[in-house]
N, CA and C of each residue as an Amber inpcrd file, in Angstrom:
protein
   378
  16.4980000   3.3310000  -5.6330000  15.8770000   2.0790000  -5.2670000
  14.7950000   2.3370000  -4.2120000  13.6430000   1.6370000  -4.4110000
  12.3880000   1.5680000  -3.2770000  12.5800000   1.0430000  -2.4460000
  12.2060000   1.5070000  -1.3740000  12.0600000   0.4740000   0.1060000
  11.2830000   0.6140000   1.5670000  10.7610000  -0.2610000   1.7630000
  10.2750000  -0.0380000   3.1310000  10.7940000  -0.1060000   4.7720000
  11.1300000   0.3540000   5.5350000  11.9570000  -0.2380000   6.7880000
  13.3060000  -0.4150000   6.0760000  13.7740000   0.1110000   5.2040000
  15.0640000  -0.4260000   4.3730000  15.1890000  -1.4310000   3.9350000
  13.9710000  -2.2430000   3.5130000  14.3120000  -3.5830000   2.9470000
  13.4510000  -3.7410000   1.3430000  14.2290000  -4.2030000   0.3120000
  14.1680000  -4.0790000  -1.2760000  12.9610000  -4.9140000  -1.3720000
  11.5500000  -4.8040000  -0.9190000  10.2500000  -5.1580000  -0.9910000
   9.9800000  -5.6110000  -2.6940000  10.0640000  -4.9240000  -3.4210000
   9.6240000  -4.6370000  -4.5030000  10.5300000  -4.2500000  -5.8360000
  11.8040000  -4.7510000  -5.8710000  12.9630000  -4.4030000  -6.3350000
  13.1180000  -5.6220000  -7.5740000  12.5140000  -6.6340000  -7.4400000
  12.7010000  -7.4590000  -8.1970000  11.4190000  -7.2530000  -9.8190000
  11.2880000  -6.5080000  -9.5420000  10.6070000  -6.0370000 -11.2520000
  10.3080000  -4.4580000 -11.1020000   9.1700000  -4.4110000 -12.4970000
   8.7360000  -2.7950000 -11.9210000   7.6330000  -3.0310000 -11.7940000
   7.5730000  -1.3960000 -10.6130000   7.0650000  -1.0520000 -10.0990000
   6.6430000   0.4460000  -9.9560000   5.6160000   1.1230000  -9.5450000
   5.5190000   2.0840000  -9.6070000   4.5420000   2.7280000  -8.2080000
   4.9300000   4.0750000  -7.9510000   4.0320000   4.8020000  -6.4750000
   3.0320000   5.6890000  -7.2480000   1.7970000   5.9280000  -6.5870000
   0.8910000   6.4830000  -7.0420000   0.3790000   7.2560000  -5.2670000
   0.3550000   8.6710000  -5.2130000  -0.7720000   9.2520000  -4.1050000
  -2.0270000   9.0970000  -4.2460000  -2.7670000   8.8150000  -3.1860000
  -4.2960000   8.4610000  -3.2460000  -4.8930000   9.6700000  -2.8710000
  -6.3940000   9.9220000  -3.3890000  -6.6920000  11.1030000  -3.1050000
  -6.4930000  11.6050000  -1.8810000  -6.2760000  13.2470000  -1.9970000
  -5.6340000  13.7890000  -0.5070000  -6.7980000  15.0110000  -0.8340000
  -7.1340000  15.6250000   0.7580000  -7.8370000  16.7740000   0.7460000
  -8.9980000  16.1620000   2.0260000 -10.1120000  16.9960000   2.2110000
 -11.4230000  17.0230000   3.0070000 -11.6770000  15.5420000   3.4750000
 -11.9580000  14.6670000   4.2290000 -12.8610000  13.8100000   4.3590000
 -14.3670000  13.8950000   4.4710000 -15.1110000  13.8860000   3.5430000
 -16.4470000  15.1320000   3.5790000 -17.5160000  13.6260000   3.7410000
 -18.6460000  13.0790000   4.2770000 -19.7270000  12.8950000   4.5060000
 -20.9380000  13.2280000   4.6180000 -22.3610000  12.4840000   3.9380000
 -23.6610000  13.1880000   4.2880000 -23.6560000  13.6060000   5.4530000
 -24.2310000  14.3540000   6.1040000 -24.3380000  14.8020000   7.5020000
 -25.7290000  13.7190000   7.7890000 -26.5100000  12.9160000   7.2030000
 -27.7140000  12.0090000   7.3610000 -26.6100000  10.7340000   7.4480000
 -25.4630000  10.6820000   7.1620000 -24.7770000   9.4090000   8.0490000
 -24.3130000   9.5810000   9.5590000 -24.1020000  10.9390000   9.8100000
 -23.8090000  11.0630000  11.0860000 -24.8310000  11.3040000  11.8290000
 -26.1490000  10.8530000  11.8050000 -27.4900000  10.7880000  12.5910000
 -28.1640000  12.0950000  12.3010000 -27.8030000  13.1180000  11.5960000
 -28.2520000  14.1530000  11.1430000 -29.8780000  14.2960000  10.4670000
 -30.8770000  14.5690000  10.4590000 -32.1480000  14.6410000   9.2630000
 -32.1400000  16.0280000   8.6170000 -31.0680000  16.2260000   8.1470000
 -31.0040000  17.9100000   7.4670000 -30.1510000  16.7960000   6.1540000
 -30.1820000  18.2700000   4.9300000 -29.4000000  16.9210000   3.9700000
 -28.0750000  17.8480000   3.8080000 -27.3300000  17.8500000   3.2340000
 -25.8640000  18.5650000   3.1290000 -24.9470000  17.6760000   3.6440000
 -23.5120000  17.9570000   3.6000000 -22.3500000  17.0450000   4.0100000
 -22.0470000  18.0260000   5.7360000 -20.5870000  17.4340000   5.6530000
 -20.0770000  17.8040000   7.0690000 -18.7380000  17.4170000   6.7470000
 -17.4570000  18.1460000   6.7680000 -15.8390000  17.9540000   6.5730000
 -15.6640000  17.6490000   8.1860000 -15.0430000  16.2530000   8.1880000
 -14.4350000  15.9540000   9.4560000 -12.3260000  16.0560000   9.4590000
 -12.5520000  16.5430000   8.2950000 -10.4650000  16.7370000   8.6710000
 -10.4810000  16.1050000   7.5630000  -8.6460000  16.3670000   7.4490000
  -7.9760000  15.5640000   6.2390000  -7.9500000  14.2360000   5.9940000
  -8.2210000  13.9180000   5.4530000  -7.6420000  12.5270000   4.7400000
  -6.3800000  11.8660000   5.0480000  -5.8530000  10.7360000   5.2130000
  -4.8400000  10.2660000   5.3510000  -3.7080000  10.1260000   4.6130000
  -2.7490000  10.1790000   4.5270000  -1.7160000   9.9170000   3.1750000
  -1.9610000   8.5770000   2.5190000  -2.1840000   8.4280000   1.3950000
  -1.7470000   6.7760000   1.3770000  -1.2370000   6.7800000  -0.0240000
  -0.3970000   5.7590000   0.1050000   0.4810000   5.3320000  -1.0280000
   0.6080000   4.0640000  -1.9070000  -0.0720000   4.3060000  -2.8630000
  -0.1180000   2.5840000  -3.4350000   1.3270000   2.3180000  -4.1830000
   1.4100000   0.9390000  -4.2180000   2.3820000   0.6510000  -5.3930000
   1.8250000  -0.2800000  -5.7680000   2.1710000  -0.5440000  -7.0240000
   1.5150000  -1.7210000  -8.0020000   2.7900000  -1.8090000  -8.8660000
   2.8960000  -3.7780000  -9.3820000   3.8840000  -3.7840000 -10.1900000
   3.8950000  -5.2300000  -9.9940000   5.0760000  -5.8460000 -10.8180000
   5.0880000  -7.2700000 -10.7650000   7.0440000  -7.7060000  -9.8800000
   6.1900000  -8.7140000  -9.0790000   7.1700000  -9.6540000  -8.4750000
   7.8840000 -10.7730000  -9.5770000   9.1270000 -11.0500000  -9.5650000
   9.9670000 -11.6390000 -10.7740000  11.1020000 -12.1220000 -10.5050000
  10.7980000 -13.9680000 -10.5080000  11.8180000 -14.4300000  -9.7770000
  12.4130000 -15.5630000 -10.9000000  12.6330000 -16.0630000 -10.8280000
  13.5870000 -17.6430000 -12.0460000  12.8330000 -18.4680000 -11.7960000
  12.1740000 -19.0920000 -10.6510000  11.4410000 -20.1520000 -10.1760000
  10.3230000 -19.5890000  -9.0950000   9.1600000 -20.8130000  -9.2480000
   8.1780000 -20.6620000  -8.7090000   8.1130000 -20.1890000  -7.2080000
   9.5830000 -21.0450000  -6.5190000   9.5370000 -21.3360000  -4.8220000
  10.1160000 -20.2540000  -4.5760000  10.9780000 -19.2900000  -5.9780000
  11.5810000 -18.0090000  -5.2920000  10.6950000 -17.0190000  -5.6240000
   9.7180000 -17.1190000  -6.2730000   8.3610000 -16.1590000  -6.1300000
   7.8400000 -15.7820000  -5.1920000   7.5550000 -17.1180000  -4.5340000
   6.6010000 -17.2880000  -2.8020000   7.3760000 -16.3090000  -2.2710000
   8.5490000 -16.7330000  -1.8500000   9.8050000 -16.1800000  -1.1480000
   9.6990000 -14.6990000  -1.5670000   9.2310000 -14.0090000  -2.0870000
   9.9340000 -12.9130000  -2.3440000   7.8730000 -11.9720000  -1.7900000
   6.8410000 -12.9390000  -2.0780000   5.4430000 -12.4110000  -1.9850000
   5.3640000 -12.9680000  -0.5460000   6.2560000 -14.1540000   0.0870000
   6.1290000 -14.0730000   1.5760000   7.0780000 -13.2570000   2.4750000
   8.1500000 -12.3560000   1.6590000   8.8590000 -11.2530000   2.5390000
   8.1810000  -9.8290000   2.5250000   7.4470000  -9.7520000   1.3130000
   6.2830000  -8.9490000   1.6710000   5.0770000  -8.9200000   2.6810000
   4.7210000  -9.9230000   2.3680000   3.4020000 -10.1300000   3.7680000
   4.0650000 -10.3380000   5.0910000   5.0830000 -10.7780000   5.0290000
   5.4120000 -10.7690000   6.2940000   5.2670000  -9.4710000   7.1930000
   5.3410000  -8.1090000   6.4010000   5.2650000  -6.7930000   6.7350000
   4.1290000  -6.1890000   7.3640000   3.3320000  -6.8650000   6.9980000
   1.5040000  -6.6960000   7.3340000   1.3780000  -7.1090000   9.2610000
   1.9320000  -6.2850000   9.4160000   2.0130000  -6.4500000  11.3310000
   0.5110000  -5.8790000  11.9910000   0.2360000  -6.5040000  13.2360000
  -1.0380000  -5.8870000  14.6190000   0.2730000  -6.0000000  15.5200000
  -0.2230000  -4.1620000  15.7180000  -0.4740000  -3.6020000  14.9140000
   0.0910000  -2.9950000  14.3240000   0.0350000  -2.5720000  12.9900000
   1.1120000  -1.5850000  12.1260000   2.0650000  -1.0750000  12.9790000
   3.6080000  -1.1860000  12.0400000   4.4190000  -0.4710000  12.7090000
   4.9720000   0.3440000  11.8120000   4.7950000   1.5430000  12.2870000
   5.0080000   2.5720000  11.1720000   6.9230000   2.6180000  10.7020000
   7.2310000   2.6680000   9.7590000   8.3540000   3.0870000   8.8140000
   8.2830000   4.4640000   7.7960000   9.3540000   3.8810000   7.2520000
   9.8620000   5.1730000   5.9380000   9.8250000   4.4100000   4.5860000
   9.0070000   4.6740000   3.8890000   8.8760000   4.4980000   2.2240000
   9.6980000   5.5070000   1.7160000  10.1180000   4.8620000   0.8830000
  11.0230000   5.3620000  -0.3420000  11.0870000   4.9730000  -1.5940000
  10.3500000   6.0840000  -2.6210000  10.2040000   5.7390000  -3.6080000
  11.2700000   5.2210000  -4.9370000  10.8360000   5.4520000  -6.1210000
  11.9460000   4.8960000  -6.7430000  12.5660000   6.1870000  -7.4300000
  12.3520000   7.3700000  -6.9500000  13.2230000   8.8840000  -7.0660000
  13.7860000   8.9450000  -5.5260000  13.4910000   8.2330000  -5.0890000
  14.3810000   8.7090000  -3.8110000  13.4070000   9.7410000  -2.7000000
  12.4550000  10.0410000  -2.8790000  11.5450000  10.6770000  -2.1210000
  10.9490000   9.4490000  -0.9100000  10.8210000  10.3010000  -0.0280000
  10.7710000   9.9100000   1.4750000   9.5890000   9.9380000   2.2470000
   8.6420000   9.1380000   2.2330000   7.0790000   9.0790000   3.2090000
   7.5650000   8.7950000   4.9360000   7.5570000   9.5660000   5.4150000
   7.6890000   9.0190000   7.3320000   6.3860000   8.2780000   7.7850000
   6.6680000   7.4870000   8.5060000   5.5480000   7.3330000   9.5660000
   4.4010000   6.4900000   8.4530000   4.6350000   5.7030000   8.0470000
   4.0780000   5.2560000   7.0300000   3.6030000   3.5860000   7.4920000
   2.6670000   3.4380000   7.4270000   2.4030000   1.6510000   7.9930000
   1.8760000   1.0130000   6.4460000   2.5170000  -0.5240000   6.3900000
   2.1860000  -1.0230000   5.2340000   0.3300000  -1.7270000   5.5620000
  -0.3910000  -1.1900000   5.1360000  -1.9060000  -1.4390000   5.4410000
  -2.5100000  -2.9660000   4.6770000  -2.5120000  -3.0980000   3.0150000
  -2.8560000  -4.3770000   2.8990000  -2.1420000  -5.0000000   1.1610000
  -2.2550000  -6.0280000   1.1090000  -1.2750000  -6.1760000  -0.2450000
  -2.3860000  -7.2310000  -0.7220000  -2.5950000  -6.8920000  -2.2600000
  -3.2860000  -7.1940000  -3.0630000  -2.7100000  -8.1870000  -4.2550000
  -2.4840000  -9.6690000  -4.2440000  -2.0950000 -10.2630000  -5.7350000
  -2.6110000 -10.2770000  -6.8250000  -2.4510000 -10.5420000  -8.2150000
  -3.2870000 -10.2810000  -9.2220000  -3.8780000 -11.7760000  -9.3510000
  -4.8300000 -12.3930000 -10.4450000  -5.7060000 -13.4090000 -10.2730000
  -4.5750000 -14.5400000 -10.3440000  -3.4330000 -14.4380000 -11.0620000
  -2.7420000 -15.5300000 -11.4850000  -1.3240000 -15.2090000 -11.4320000
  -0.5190000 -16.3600000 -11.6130000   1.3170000 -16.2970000 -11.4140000
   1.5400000 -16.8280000 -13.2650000   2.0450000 -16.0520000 -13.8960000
   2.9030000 -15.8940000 -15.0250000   3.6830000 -16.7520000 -15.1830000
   3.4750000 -17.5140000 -16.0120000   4.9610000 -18.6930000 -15.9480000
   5.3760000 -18.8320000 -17.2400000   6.7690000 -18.5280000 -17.3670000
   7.4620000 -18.8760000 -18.6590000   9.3460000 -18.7400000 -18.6520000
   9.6470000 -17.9660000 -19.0840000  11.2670000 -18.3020000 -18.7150000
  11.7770000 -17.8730000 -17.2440000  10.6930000 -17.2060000 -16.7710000
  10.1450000 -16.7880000 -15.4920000   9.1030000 -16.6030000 -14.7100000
   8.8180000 -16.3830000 -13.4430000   7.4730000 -16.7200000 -12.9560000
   7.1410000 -15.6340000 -12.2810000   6.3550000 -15.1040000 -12.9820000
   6.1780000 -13.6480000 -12.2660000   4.4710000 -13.4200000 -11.9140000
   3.9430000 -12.3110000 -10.6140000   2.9430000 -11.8850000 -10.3590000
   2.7310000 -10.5490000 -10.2790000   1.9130000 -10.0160000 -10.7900000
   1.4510000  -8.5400000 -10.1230000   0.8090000  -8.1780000  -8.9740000
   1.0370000  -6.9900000  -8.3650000   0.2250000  -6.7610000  -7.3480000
  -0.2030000  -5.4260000  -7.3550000  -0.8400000  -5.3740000  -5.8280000
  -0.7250000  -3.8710000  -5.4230000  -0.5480000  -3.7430000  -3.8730000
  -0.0530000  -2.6710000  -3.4710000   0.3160000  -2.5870000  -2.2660000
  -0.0390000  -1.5520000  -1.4870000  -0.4310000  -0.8220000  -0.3510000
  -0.6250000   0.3990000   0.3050000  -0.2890000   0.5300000   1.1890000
   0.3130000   1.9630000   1.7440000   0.7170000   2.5420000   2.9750000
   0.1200000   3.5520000   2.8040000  -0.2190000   3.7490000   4.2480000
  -1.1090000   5.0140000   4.9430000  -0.1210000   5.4580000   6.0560000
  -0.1300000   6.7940000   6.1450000   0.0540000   7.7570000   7.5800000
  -0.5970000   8.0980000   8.2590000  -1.2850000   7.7100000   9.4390000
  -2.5130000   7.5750000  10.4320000  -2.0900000   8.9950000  10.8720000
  -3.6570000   9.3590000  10.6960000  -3.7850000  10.9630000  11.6890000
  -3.4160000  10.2510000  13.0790000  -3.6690000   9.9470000  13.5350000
  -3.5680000   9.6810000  15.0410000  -3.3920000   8.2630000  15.3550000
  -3.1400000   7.8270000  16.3810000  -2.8290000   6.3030000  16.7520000
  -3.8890000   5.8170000  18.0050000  -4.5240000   4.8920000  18.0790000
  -5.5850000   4.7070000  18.7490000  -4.7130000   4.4300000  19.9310000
């Protein structure tokens, strides 16, 4: 079972984790005030972790309920947790960054939405 902070976020349909590109953070070196042309690697990249999938409840008001125990997660500022996927693999230090709904809510013997979701592991903490 998935979870964030230990709580079943995303448990009520499927769902799935995807890694976002990892490696170099590379830039023109003419964005960093540079007039030469070529890039410049400033460090790694951050972890981040999407999930996407649909929320799936019996009724409309237990939809909200289940897409407002999600947002509720969206803290200032981030407070980092532990993701856990749906193998049981373990992200530390992980802040839930922003959650995405799809255009519309599904309605028929149930009322369901898709989304998407992301956590990042901050190189550093301001």
């Amino acid at each position: 079972m998935s979870s964030f902070k230990s709580l079943n976020l995303f448990g009520s349909g499927p769902h799935r984790f995807a890694l976002e590109a990892q490696g170099q953070l590379v830039v023109p070196k003419l964005r960093l005030g540079y007039q030469v042309s070529g890039s410049a690697w400033l460090g790694l990249e951050e972890l981040t972790v999407r999930v996407t999938g649909r929320l799936i409840a019996p009724s409309e008001s237990a939809l909200w309920s289940l897409r407002d125990a999600i947002t509720a997660q969206l803290l200032h500022p981030p407070t980092p947790g532990i993701l856990i996927d749906n193998s049981g693999r373990s992200y530390t230090q992980m802040s839930f960054i922003d959650f995405e709904e799809a255009d519309r809510v599904d309605r028929n013997r149930v009322c369901s939405m898709g989304y998407s979701a992301r956590f990042r592991r901050f190189n550093d903490s301001p």
